[in-house]
mmCIF file of C-alpha atoms and ligand atoms in Angstrom:
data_model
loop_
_atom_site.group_PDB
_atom_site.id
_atom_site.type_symbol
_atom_site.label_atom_id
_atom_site.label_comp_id
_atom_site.label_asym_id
_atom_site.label_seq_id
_atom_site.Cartn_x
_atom_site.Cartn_y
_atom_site.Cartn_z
ATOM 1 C CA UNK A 5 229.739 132.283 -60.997
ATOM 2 C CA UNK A 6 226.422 131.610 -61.730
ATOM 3 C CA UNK A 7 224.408 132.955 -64.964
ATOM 4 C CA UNK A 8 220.836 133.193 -65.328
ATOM 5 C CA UNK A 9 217.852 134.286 -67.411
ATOM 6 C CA UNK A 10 214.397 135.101 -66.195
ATOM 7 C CA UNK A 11 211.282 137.718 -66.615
ATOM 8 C CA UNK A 12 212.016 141.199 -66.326
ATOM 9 C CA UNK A 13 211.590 143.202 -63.689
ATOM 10 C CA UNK A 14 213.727 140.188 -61.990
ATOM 11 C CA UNK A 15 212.160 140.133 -58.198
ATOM 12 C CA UNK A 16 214.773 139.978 -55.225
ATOM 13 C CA UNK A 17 214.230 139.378 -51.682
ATOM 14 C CA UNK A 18 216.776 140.838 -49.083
ATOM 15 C CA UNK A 19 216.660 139.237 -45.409
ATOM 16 C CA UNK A 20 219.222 140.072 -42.864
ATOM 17 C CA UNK A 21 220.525 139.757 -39.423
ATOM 18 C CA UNK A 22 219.162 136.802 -38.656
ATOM 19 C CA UNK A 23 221.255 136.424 -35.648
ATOM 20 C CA UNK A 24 220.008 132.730 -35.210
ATOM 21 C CA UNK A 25 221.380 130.209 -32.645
ATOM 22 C CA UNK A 26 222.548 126.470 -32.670
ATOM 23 C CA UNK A 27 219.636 125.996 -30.143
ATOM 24 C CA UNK A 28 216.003 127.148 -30.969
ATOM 25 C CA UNK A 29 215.454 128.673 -27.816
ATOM 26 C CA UNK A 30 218.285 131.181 -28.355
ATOM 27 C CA UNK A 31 217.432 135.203 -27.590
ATOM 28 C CA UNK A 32 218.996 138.091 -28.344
ATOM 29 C CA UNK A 33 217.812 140.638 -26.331
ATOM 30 C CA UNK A 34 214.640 138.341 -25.404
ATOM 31 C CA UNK A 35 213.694 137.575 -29.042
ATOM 32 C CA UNK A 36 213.814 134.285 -29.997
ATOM 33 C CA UNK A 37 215.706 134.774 -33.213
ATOM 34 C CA UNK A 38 214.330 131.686 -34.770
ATOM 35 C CA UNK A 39 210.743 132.451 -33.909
ATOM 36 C CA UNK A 40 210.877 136.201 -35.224
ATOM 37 C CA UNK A 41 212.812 135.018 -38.645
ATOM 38 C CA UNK A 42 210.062 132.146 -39.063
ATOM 39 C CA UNK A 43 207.597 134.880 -38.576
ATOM 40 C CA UNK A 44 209.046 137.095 -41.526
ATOM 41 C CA UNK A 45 209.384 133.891 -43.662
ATOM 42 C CA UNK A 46 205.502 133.072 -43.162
ATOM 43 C CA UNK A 47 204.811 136.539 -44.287
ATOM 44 C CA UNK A 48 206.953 136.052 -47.378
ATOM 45 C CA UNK A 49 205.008 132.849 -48.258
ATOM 46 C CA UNK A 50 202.102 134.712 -47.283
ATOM 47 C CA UNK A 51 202.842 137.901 -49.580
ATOM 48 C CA UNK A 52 205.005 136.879 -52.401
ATOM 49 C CA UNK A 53 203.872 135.402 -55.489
ATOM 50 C CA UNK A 54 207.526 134.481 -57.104
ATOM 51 C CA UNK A 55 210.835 135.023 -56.354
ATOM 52 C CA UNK A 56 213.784 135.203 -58.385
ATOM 53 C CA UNK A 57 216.773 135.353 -55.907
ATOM 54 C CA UNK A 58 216.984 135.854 -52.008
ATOM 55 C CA UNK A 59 220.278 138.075 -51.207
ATOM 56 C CA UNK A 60 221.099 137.420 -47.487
ATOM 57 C CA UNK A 61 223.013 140.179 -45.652
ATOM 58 C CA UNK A 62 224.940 138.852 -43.013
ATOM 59 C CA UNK A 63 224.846 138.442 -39.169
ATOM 60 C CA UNK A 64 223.525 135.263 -40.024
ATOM 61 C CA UNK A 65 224.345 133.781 -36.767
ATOM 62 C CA UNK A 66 224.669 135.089 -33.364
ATOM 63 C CA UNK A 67 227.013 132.284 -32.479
ATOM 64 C CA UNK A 68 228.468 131.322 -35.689
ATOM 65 C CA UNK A 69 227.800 127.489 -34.855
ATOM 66 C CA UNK A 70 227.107 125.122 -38.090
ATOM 67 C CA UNK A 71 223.897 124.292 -36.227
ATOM 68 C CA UNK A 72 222.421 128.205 -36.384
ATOM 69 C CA UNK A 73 223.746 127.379 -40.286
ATOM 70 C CA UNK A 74 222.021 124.926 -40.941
ATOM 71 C CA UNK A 75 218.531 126.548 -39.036
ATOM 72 C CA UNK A 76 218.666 129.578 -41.673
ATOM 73 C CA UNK A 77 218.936 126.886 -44.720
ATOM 74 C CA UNK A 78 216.356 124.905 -43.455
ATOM 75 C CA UNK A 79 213.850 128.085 -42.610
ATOM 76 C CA UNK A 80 215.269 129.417 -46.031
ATOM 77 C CA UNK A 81 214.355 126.529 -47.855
ATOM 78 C CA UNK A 82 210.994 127.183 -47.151
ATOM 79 C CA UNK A 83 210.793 129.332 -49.534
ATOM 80 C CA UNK A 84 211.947 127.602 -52.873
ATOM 81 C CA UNK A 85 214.484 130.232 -54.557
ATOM 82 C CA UNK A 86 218.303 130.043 -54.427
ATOM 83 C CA UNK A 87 219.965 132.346 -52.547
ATOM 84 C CA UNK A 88 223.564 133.695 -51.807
ATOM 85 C CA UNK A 89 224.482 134.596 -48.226
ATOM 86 C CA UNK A 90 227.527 136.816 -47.162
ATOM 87 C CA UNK A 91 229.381 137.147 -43.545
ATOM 88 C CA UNK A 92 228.700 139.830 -41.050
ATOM 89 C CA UNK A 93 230.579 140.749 -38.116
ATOM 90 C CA UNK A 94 228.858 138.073 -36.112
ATOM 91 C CA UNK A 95 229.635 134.928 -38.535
ATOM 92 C CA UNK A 96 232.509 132.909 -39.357
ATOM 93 C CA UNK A 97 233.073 132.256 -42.892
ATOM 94 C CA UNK A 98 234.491 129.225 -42.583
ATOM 95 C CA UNK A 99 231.569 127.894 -40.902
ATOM 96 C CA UNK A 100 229.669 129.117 -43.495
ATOM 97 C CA UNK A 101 231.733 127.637 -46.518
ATOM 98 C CA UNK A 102 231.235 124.554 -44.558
ATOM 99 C CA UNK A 103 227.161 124.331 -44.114
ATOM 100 C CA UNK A 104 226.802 125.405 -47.382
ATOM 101 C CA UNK A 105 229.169 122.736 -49.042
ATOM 102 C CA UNK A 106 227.677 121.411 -52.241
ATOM 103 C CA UNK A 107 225.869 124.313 -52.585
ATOM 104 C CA UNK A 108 226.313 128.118 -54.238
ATOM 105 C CA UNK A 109 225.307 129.922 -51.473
ATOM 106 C CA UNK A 110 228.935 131.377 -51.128
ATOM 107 C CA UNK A 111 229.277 132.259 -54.755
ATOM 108 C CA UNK A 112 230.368 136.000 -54.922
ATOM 109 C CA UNK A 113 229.369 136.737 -58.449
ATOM 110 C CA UNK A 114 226.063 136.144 -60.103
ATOM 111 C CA UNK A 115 225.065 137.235 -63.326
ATOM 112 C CA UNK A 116 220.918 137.479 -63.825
ATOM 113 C CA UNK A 117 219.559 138.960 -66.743
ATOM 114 C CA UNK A 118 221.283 141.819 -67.664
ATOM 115 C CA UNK A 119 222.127 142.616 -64.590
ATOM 116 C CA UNK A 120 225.690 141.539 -61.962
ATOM 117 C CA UNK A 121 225.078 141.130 -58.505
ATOM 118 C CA UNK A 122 228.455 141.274 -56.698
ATOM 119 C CA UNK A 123 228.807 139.714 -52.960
ATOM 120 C CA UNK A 124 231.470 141.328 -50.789
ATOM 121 C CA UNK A 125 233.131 139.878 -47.343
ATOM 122 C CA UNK A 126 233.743 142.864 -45.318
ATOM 123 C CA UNK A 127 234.270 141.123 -41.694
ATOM 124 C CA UNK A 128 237.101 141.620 -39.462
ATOM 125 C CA UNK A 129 238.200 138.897 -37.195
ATOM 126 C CA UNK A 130 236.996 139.225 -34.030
ATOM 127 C CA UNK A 131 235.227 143.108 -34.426
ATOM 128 C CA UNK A 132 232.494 144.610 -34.735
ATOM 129 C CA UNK A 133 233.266 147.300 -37.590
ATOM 130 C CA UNK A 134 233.736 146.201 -40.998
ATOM 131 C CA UNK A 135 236.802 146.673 -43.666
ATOM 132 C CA UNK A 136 237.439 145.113 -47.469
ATOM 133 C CA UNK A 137 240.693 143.137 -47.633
ATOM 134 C CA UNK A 138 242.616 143.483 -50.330
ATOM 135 C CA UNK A 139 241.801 140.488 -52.305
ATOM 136 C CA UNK A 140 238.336 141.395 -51.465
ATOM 137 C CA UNK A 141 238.722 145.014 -53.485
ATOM 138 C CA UNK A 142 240.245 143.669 -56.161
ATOM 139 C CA UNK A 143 237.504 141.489 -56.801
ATOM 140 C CA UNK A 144 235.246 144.518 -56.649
ATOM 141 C CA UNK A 145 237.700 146.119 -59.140
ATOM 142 C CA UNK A 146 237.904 143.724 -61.618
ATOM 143 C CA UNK A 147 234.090 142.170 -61.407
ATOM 144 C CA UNK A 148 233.087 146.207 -61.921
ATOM 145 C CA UNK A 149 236.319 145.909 -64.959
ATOM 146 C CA UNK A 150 234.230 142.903 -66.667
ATOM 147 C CA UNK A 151 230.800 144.340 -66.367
ATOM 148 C CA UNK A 152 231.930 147.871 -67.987
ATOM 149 C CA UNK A 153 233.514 146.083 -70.769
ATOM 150 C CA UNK A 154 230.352 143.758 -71.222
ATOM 151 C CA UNK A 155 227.680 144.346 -73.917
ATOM 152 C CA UNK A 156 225.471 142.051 -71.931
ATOM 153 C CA UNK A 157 225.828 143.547 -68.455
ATOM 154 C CA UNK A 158 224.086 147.360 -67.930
ATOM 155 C CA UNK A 159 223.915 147.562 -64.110
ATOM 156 C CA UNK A 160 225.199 145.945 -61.114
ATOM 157 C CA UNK A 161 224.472 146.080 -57.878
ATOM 158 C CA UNK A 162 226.912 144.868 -54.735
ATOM 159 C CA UNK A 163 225.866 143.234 -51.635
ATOM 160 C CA UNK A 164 227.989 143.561 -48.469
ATOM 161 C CA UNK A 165 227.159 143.484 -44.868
ATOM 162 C CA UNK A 166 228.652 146.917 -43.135
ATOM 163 C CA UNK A 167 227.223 150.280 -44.024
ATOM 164 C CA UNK A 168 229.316 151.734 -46.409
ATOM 165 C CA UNK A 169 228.036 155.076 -46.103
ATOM 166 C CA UNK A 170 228.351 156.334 -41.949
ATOM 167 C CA UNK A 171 225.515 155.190 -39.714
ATOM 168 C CA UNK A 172 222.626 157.863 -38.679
ATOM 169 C CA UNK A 173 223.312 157.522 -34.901
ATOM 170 C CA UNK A 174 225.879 158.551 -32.691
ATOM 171 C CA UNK A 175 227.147 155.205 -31.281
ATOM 172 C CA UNK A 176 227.101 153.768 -34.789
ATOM 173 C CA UNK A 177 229.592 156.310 -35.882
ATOM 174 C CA UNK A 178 232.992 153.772 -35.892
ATOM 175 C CA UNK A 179 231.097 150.301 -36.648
ATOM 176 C CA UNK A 180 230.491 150.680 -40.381
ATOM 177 C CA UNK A 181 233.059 150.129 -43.379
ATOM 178 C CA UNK A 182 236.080 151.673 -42.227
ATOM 179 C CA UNK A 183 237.544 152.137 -45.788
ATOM 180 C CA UNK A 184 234.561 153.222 -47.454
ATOM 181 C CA UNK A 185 236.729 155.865 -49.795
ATOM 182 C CA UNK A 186 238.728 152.603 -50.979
ATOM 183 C CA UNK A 187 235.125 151.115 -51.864
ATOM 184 C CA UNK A 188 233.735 154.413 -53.354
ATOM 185 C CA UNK A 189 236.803 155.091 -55.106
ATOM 186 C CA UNK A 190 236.391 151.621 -57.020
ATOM 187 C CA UNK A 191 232.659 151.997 -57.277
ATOM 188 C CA UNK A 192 232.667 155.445 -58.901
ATOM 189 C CA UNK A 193 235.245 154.193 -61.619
ATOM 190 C CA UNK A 194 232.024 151.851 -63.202
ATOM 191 C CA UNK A 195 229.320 153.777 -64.673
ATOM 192 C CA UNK A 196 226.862 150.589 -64.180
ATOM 193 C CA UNK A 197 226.812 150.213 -60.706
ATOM 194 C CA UNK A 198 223.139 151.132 -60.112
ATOM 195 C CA UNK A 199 222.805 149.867 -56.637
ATOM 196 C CA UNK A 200 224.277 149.542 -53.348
ATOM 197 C CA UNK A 201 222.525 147.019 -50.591
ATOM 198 C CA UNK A 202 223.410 146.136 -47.049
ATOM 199 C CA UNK A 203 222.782 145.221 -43.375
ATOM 200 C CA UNK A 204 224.115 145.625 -40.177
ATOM 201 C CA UNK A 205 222.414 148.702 -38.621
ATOM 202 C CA UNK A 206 219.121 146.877 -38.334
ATOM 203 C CA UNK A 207 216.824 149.789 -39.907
ATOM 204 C CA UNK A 208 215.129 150.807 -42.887
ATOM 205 C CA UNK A 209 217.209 153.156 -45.003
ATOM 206 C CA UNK A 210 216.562 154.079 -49.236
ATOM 207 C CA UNK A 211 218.509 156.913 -50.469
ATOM 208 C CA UNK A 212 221.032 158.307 -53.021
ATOM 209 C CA UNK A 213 224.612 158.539 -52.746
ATOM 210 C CA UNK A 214 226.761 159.673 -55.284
ATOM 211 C CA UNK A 215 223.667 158.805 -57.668
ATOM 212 C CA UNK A 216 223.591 155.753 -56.091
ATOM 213 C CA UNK A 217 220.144 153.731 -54.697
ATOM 214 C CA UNK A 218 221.237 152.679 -51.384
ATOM 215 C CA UNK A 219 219.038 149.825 -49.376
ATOM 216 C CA UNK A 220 219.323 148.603 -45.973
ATOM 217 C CA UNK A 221 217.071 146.965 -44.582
ATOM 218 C CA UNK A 222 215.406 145.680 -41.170
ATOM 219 C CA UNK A 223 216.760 142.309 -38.975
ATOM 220 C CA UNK A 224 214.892 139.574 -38.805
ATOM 221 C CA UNK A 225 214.855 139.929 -35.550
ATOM 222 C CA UNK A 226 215.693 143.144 -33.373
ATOM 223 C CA UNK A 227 215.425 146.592 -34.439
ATOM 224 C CA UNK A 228 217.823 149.802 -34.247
ATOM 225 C CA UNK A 229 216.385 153.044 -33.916
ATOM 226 C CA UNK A 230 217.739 156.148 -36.187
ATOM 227 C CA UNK A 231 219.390 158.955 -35.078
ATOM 228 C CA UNK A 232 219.405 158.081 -31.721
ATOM 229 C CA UNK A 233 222.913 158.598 -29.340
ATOM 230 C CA UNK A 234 223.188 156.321 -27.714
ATOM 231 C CA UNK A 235 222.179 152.224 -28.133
ATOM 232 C CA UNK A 236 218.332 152.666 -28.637
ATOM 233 C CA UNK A 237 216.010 149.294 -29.715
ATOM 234 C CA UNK A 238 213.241 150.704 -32.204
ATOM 235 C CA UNK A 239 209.694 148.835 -31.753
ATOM 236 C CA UNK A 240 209.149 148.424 -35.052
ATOM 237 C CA UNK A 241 208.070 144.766 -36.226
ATOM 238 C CA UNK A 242 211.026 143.080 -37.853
ATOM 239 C CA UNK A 243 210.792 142.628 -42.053
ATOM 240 C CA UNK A 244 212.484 142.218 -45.202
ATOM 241 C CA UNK A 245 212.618 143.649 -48.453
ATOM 242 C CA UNK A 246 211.451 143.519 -52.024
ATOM 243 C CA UNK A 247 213.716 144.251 -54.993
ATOM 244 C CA UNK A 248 212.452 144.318 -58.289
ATOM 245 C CA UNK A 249 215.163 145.312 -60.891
ATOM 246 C CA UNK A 250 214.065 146.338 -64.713
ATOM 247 C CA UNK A 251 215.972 145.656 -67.721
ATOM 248 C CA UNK A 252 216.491 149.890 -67.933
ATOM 249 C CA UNK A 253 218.076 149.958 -64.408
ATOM 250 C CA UNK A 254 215.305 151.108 -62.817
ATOM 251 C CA UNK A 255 214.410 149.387 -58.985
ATOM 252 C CA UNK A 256 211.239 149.697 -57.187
ATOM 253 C CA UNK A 257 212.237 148.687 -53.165
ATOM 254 C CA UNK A 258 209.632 148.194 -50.503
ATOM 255 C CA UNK A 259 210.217 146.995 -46.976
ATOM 256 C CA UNK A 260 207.572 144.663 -45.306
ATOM 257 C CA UNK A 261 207.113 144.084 -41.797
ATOM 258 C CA UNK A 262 205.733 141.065 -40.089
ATOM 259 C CA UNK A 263 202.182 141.648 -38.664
ATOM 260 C CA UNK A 264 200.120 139.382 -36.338
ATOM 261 C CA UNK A 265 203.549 139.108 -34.220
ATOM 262 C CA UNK A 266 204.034 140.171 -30.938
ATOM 263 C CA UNK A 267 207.221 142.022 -30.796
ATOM 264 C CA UNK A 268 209.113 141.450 -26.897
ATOM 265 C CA UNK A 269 212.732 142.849 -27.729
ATOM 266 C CA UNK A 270 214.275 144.130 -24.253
ATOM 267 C CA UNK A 271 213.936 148.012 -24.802
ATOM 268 C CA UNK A 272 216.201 149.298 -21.536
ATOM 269 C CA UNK A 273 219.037 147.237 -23.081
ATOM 270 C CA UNK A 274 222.101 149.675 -23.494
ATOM 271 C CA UNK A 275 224.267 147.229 -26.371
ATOM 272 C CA UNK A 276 224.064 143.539 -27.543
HETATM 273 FE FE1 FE2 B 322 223.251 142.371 -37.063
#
């Protein structure tokens, strides 16, 4: 656990789906992953002034090597703030614990201001769909316990890498969180959870639920298009995401896409 005190509004930085490779040259759907995130982390050292924290969102590899690992510290690095990463379906947390020994980049519970940002593991061995272990809710359950009871913590806001709330297209329908009433039924117990921020569908998504802000945000690399039936690609340019949280629990959220890049992602492809 890690506690810290800066300005308010604190400034966060979301990038996920990285999808990187042990090799360089790796593609996913004929984007070099590398090349696209380097892209997005020019345009963050092009457009941001400061930042406080970077919350990364999963899928940080494509093939969970220590190599693609080490590629998203190293790009990462470049842009001087600590960050916390979590698994997504495509990682392996073990490799993960493992690059990022002697480091707090697994840490699941941060404490900034007077805010607590809680980081959730929500993979399932081996699939694509997403689902909180047991040990997993309970530390949801009693984090959520400690902030309630806490004069210094208002609002929280939890990190995971499935889409707890059902995905906008019709092939998307079974690879969320599969117990998302266990998570909302936990989540709805704490009156200071304030936000909700995630991954895995590639897209750009701000809403409510259950008076909830809810933030997911576009890959690094390839894009997913809403509402479509089947397996679309969207052409939008791939981004990441500003969040500034106040001291009242107020957020202001804006997605920025990478300009001045060339976007080649294989647009007949029918899955990845
Ligand atoms: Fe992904």
């Amino acid at each position: 656990m890690t506690s810290l005190t800066t300005r308010h509004p604190i400034r966060l930085l979301q990038i996920t789906d990285t999808h990187l490779y042990g090799s360089s040259s790796g593609k996913l759907l004929e984007i070099n992953t590398q090349d696209s995130m380097d892209h997005v982390v020019k345009s963050v050292q092009k457009n941001e002034e400061q930042i406080d924290f970077i919350l990364a969102t999963g899928d940080i590899a494509q093939d969970a090597s220590l190599e693609a690992y080490n590629n998203f510290m190293e790009a990462i690095g470049k842009l001087g703030a600590p960050f916390r990463w979590i698994p997504g379906n495509h990682d392996n947390p073990d490799v993960m614990a493992e690059a990022a020994y002697d480091t707090n980049a697994c840490e699941k519970l941060l404490y900034i201001n007077n805010w607590q940002i809680l980081f959730l593991d929500t993979t399932v061995e081996g699939r694509v769909h997403g689902r909180l272990a047991r040990k997993e809710l309970d530390f949801l359950s009693e984090s959520l316990a400690a902030a309630e009871a806490s004069k210094e913590v208002n609002h929280c806001l939890i990190c995971l890498h499935h889409n707890p709330i059902k995905g906008n297209a019709d092939w998307m329908k079974d690879i969320g969180l599969h117990n998302r009433l266990e998570f909302f039924e936990i989540v709805k117990q704490n009156s200071k959870v304030a936000c909700i921020v995630y991954g895995h569908v590639h897209q750009e998504l701000d809403f409510q639920y259950e008076g909830i802000r809810c933030l997911c945000t576009p890959s690094t690399c390839v894009q997913f298009k809403p509402n479509a039936t089947n397996f679309t690609l969207d052409e939008l340019n791939p981004g990441y995401r500003t969040i500034q949280l106040y001291e009242d629990g107020s957020i202001d959220s804006e997605v920025i896409r990478v300009s001045g890049y060339t976007y080649e992602a294989d647009l007949n492809s029918d899955g990845y």
